mmCIF file of C-alpha atoms in Angstrom:
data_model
loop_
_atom_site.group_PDB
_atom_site.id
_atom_site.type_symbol
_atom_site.label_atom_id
_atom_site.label_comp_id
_atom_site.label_asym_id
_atom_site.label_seq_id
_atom_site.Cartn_x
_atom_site.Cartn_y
_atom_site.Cartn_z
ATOM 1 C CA UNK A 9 -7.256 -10.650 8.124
ATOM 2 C CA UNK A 10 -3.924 -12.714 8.275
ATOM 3 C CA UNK A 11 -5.588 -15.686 6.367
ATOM 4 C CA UNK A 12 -7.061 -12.945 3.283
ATOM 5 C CA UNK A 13 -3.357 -11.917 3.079
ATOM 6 C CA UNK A 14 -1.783 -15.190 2.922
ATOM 7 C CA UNK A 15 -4.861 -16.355 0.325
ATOM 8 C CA UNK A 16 -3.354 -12.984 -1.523
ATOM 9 C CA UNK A 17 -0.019 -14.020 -1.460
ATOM 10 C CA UNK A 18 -0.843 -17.773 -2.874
ATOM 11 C CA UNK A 19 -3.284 -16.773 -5.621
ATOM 12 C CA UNK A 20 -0.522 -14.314 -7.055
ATOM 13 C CA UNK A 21 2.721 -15.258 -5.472
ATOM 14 C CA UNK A 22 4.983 -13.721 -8.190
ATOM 15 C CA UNK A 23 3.920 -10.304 -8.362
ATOM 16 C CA UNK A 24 2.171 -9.494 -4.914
ATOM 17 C CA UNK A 25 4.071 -7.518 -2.574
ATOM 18 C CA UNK A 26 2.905 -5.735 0.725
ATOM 19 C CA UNK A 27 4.303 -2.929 2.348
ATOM 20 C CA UNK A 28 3.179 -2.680 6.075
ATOM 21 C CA UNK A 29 3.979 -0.276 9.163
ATOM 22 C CA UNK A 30 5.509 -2.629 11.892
ATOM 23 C CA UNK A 31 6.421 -1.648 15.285
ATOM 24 C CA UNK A 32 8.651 -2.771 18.228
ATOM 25 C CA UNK A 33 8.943 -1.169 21.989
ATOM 26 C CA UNK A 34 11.624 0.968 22.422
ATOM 27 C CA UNK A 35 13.283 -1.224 24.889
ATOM 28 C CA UNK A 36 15.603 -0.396 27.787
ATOM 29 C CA UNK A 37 16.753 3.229 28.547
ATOM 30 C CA UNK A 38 19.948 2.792 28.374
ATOM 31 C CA UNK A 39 19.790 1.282 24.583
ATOM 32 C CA UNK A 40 17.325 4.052 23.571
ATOM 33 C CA UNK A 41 19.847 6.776 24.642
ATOM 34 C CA UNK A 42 22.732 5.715 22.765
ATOM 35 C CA UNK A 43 20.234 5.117 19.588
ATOM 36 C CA UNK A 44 19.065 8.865 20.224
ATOM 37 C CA UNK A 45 15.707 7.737 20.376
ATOM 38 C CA UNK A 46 13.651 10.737 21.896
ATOM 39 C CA UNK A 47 12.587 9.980 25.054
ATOM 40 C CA UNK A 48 9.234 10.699 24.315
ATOM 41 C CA UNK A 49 8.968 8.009 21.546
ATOM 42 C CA UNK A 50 7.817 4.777 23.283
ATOM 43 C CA UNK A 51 8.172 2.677 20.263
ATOM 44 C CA UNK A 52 10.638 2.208 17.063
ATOM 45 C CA UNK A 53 8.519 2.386 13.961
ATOM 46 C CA UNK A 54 9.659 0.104 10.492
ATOM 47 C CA UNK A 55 8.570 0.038 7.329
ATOM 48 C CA UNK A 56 8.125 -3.513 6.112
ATOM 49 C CA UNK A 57 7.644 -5.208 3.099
ATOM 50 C CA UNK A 58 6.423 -8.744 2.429
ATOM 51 C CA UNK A 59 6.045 -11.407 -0.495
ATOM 52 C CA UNK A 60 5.332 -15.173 -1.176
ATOM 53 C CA UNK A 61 9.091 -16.028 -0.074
ATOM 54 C CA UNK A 62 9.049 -14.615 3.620
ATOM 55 C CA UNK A 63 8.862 -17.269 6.224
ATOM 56 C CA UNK A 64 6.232 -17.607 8.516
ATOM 57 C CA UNK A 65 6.448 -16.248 12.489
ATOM 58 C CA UNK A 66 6.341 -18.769 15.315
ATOM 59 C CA UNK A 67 2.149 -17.436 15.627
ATOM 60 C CA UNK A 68 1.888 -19.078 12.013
ATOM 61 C CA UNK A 69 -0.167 -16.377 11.174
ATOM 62 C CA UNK A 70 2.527 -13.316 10.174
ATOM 63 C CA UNK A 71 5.344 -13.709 7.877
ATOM 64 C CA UNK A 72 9.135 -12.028 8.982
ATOM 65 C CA UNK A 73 9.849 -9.363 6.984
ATOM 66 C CA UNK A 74 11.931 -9.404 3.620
ATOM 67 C CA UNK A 75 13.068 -5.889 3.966
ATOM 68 C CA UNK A 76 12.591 -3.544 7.109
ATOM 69 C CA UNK A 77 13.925 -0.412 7.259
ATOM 70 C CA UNK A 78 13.704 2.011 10.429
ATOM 71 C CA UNK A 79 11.696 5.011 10.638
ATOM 72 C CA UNK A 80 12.616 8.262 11.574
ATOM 73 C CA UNK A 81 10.272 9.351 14.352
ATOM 74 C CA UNK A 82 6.321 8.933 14.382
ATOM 75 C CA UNK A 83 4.729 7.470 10.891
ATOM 76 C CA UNK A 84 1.868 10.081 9.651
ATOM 77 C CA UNK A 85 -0.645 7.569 8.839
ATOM 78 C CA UNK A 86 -4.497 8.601 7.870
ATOM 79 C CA UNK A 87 -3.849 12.303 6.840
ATOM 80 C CA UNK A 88 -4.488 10.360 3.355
ATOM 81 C CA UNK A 89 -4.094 8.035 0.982
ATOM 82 C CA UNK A 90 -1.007 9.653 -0.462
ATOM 83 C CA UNK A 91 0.614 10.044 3.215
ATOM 84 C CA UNK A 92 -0.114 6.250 3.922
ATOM 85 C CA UNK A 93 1.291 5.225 1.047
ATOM 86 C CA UNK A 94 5.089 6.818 1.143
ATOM 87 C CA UNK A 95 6.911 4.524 3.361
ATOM 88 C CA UNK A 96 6.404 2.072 1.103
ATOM 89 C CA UNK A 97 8.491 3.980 -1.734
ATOM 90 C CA UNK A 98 12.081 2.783 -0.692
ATOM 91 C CA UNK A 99 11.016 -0.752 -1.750
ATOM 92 C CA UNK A 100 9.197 0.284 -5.595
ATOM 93 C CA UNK A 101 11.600 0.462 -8.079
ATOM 94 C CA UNK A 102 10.815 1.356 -12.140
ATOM 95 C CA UNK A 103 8.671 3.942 -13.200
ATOM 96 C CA UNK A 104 4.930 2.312 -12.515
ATOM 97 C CA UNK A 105 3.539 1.704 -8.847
ATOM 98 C CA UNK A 106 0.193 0.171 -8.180
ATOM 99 C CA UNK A 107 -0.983 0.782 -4.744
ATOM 100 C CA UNK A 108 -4.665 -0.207 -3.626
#
């Protein structure tokens, strides 16, 4: 899947942006209380968005994020195609979005 998105990214490198749901373990207890992290939540979601620019991870495989911005609580994801879709709102900007 990695190598269709980076074929993506090279055949249309000026206009081809992906917004993505990333994820990182919530980490220590201590650091989770003074975030205010429920202590329920086991992870800290992000929304993340991608382009041509964005360096490549040390796995050569995933690129680091150009913008990432924290999510409040559990992502709804697959209650439908206009719920997947919202986190990646904060990053459109104009009137027209195109979303596949």
């Amino acid at each position: 899947m990695f190598g269709h998105t980076n074929k993506m990214l090279n055949e249309f490198p000026d206009s081809l942006k992906i917004a993505f749901i990333d994820y990182e373990e919530k980490g220590e207890v201590a650091a989770a209380e003074c975030d205010r992290i429920h202590a329920k939540q086991s992870r800290r979601y992000y929304s993340c968005l991608i382009d041509k620019t964005c360096s490549l991870l040390a796995d050569g495989r995933r690129r680091n994020p150009r913008l990432r911005i924290e999510l409040p609580g559990y992502p709804i994801l697959g209650d439908g195609k206009g719920d997947n879709q919202n986190h990646a709102i904060p990053f459109s900007r104009g009137m027209f979005i195109q979303a596949i």
